[in-house]
XYZ file of C-alpha atoms in Angstrom:
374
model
C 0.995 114.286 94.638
C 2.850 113.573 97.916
C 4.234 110.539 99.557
C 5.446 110.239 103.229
C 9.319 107.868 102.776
C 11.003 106.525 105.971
C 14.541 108.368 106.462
C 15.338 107.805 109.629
C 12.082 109.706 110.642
C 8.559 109.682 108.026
C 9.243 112.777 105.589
C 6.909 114.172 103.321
C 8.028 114.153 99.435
C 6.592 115.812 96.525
C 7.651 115.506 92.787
C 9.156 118.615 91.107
C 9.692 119.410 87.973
C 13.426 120.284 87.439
C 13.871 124.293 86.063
C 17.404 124.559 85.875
C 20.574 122.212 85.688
C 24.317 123.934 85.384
C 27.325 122.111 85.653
C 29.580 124.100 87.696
C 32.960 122.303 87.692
C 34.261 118.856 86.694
C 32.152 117.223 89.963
C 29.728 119.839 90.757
C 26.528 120.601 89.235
C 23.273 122.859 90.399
C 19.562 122.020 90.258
C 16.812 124.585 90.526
C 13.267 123.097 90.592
C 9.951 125.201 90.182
C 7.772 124.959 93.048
C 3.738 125.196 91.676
C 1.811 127.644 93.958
C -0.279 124.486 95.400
C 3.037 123.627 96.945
C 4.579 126.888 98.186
C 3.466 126.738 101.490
C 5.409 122.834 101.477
C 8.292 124.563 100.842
C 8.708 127.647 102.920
C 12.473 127.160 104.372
C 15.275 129.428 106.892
C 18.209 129.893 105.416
C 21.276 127.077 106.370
C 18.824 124.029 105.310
C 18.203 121.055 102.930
C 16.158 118.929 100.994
C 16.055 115.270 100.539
C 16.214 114.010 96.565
C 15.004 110.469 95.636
C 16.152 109.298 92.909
C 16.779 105.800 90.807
C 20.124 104.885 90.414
C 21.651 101.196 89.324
C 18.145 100.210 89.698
C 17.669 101.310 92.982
C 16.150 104.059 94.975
C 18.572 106.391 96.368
C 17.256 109.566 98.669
C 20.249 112.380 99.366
C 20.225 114.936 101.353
C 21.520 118.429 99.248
C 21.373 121.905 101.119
C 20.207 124.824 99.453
C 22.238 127.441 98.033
C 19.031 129.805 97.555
C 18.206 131.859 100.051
C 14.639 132.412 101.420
C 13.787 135.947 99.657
C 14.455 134.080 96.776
C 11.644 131.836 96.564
C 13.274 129.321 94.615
C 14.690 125.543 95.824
C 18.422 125.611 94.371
C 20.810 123.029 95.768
C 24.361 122.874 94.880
C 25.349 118.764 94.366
C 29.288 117.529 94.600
C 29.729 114.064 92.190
C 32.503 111.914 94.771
C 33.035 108.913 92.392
C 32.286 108.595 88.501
C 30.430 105.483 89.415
C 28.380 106.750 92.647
C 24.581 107.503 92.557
C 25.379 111.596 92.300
C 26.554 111.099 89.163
C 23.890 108.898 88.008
C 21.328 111.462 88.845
C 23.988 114.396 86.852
C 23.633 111.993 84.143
C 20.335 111.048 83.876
C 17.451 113.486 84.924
C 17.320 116.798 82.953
C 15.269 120.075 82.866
C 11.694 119.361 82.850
C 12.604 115.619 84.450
C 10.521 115.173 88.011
C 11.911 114.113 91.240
C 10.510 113.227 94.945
C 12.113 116.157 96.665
C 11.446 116.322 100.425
C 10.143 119.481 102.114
C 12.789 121.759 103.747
C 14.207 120.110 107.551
C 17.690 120.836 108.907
C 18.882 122.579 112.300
C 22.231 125.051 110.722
C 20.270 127.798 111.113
C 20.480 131.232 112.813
C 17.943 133.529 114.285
C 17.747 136.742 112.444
C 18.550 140.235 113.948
C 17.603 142.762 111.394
C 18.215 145.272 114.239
C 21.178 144.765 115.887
C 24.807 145.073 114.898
C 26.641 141.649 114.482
C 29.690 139.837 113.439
C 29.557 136.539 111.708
C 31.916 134.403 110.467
C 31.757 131.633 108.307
C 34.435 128.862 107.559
C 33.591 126.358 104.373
C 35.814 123.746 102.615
C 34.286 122.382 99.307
C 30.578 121.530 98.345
C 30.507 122.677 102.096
C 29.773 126.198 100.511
C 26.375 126.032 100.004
C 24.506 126.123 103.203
C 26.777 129.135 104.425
C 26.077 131.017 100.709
C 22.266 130.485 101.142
C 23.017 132.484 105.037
C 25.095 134.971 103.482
C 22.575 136.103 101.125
C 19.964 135.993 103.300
C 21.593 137.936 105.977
C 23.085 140.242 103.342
C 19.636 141.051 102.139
C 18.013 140.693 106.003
C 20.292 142.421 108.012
C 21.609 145.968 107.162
C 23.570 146.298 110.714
C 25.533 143.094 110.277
C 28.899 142.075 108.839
C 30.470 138.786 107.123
C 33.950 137.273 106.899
C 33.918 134.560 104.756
C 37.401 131.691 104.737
C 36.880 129.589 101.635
C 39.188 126.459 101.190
C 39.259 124.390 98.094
C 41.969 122.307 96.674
C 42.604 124.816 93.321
C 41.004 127.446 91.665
C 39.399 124.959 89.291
C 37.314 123.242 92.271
C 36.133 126.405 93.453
C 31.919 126.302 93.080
C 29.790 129.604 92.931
C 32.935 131.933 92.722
C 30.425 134.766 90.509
C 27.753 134.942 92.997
C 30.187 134.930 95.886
C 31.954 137.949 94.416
C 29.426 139.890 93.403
C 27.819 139.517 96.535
C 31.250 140.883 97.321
C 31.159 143.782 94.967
C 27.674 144.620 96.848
C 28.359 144.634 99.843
C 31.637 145.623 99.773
C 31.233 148.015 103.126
C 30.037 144.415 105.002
C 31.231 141.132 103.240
C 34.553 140.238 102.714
C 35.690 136.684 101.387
C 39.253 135.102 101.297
C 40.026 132.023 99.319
C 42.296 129.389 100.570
C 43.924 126.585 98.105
C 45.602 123.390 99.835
C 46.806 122.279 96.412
C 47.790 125.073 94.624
C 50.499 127.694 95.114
C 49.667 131.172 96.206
C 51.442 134.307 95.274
C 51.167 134.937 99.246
C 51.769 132.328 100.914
C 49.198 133.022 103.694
C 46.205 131.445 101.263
C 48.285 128.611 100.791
C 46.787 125.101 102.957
C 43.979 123.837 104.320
C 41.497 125.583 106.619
C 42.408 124.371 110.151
C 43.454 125.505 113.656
C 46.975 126.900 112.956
C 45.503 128.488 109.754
C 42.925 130.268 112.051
C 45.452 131.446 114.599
C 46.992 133.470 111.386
C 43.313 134.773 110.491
C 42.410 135.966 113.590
C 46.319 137.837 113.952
C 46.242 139.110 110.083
C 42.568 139.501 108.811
C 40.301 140.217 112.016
C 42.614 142.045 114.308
C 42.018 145.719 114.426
C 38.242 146.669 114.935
C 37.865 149.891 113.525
C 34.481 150.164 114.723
C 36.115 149.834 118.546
C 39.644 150.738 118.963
C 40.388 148.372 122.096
C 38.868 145.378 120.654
C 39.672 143.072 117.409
C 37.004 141.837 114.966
C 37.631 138.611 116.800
C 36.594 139.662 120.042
C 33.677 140.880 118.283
C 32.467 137.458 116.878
C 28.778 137.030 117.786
C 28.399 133.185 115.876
C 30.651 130.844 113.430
C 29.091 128.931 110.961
C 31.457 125.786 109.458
C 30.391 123.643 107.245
C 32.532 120.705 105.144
C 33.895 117.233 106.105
C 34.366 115.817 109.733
C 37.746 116.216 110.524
C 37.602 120.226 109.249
C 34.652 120.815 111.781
C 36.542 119.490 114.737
C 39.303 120.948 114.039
C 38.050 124.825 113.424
C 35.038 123.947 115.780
C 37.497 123.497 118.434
C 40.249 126.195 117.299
C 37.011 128.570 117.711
C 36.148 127.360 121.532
C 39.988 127.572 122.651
C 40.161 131.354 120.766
C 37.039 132.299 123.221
C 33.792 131.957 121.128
C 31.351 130.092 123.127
C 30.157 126.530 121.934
C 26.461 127.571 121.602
C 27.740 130.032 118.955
C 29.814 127.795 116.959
C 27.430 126.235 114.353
C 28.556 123.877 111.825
C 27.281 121.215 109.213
C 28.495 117.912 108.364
C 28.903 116.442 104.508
C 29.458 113.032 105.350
C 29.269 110.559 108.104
C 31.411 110.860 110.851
C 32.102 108.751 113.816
C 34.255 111.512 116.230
C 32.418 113.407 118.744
C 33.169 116.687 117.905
C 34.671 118.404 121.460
C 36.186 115.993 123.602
C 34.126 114.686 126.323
C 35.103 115.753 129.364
C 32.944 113.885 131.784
C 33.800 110.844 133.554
C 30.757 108.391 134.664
C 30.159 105.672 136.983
C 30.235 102.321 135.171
C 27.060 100.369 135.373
C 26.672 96.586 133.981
C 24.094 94.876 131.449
C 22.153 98.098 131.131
C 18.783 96.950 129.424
C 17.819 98.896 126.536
C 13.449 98.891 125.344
C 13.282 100.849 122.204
C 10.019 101.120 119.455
C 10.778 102.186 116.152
C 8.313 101.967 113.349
C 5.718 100.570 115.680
C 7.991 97.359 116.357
C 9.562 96.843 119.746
C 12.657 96.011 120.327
C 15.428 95.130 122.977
C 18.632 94.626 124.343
C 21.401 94.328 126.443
C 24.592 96.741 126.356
C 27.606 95.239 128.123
C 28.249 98.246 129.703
C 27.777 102.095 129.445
C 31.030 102.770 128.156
C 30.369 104.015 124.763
C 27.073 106.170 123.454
C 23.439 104.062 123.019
C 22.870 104.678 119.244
C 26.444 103.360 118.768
C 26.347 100.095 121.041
C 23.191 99.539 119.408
C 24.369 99.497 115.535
C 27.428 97.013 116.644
C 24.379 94.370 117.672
C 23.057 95.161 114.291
C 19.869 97.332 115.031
C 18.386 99.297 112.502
C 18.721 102.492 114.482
C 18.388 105.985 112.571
C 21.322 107.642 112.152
C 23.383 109.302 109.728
C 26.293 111.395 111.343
C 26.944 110.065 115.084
C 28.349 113.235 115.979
C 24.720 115.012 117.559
C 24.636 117.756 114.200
C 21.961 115.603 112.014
C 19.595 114.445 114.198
C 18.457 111.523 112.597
C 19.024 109.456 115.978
C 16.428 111.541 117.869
C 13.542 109.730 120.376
C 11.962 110.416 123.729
C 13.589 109.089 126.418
C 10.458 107.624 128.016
C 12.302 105.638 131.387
C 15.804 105.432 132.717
C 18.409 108.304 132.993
C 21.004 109.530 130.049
C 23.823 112.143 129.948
C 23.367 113.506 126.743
C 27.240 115.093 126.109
C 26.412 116.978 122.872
C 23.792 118.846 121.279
C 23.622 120.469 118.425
C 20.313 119.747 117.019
C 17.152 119.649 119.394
C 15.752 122.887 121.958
C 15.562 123.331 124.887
C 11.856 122.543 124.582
C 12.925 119.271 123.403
C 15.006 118.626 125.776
C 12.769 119.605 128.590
C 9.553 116.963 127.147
C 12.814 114.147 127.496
C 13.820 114.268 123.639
C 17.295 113.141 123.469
C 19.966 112.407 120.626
C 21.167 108.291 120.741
C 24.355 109.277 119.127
C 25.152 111.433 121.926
C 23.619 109.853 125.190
C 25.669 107.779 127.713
C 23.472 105.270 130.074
C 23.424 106.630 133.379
C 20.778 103.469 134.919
C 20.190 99.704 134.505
C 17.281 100.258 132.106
C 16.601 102.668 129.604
C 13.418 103.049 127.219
C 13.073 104.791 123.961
C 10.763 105.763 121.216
C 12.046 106.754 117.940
C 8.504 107.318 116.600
C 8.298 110.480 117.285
C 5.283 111.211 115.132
């Protein structure tokens, strides 16, 4: 049984029978769902990605997006799940669906994803505050597992030691791989015996990392473990991405190597933009979405197209306006666009004229888009 559900693009859902439910702190719980062998193939994922969940809650259908925390040699969907407000749909679906309940889960999508290098030797680091754990703990395993020639540093922030999620598996992968994982757990709310894993995960915090944890290589005696940093993952709320994203850039690691995932909606672009434009007047926007056409006029190209659009109340897909979810993406089928961030879509995408609303700035009088990209 399947059923295609408009999210911004049309996804393909299945119902699956929920396997496993833990409740891992005071606001956190897991889900584990079997996946019969008819659907296997549906559900084939890369490490880094999610799943959609619809759900009822106060009467209402509710679809979230949860990453997994399994990784792919697992064969198993497991998503870890954050509760924000006793009141909030999360904790309706905690409270009511149980082992051996059924849900619409969506098959696998997301772009926080690395290509694996089973051969060569590498140097990742990952940077996670919160729920914001479980993407990077379904890469860790899987490169763990994958990639014999490759080492992890993992910087953990959480407010105390009681809010810390999947501390077992994260130190017995630890205990494992001792010669090529090593974690360090920061608490903003909690005192530390040293001082140095005391605050929150930011820029000033990763000037101390990089001069106390990853300075002397001892693989290459003129180099640090910094200057050895092949990609970043970060993954957690808005403000910590920015921040660390651009602590990373200024510290040397190039911005197609810093990869990061976003919790929540956030309205910052994530590096400044640096560009300045020439400013054109009444710029016409054509757009079809859902095989309606629409249009209409932008007073100016002063601020991105997705977000000029939502201020004259369009039903544009988004979810992040920051270019990391991609839930903005059409073709841009006429006119000419800067598009100042990009996260998500290839370089195949961008070469058939695929482009990110969230992140384009009208460069003529008269653009035309098409959201439908299916």
């Amino acid at each position: 049984m399947e059923q295609q559900i408009y999210k911004g693009k049309l996804t393909q859902f299945h119902r699956l029978k929920i396997a496993k439910k833990e409740e891992l702190t005071k606001n956190t719980f897991s889900l584990e769902f079997e996946i019969p062998e008819n659907l296997k193939e549906n559900f084939i994922f890369n490490a880094g990605q999610f799943v959609s969940v619809k759900f009822r809650s106060h009467g209402q259908d509710v679809i979230n997006d949860y990453s997994m925390t399994s990784a792919p040699y697992e064969q198993k969907i497991s998503l870890g799940i954050k509760v924000n407000s006793p009141d909030g749909a999360t904790s309706e679906l905690f409270k009511n669906y149980n082992e051996g309940d059924e849900l619409w889960v969506s098959e696998p999508s997301g772009r926080f994803t690395l290509v694996s290098k089973p051969h060569e030797f590498r140097t990742i680091v990952g940077f996670a505050a919160g729920i914001g754990i479980t993407p990077i703990l379904s890469h860790f395993k899987n490169i763990l597992h994958n990639e014999p020639r490759t080492r992890l540093f993992l910087f953990f922030g959480n407010k105390s030691s009681a809010d810390l999620i999947y501390r077992d598996q994260l130190d017995n992968l630890a205990r494992i791989y001792d010669d090529r994982l090593q974690i360090f757990y920061f608490f903003s709310q909690e005192k530390q015996s040293n001082n140095f894993f005391y605050g929150r995960l930011d820029e000033k915090k990763l000037g101390l990392i990089i001069n106390q944890i990853l300075h002397l290589d001892d693989t290459d005696e003129e180099s640090t473990i910094w200057d050895a940093v092949d990609d970043v993952l970060i993954c957690g709320k808005g403000e910590m991405i920015k921040n660390l994203a651009n602590a990373c850039y200024h510290h040397g690691i190039p911005k197609k190597n810093i990869h990061f995932e976003l919790f929540e909606e956030f309205n910052d672009d994530i590096y400044p933009v640096e560009i300045e434009f020439p400013l054109i007047e009444n710029v016409n926007v054509e757009f079809k979405m859902l095989g309606q056409n629409f249009h209409a006029q932008l007073p100016d190209n002063k601020e991105k197209i997705l977000q000029q659009l939502l201020i004259q109340k369009f039903p544009v897909p988004y979810s992040c306006k920051s270019g990391i979810c991609g839930s903005c993406e059409c073709v841009l089928e006429e006119g000419e666009v800067e598009l100042l961030e990009n996260e998500y879509l290839t370089e195949k995408e961008e070469e058939r004229g695929h482009i990110l609303a969230c992140m384009s700035i009208a460069k003529s009088k008269k653009i035309k888009l098409n959201f439908d990209l299916t």
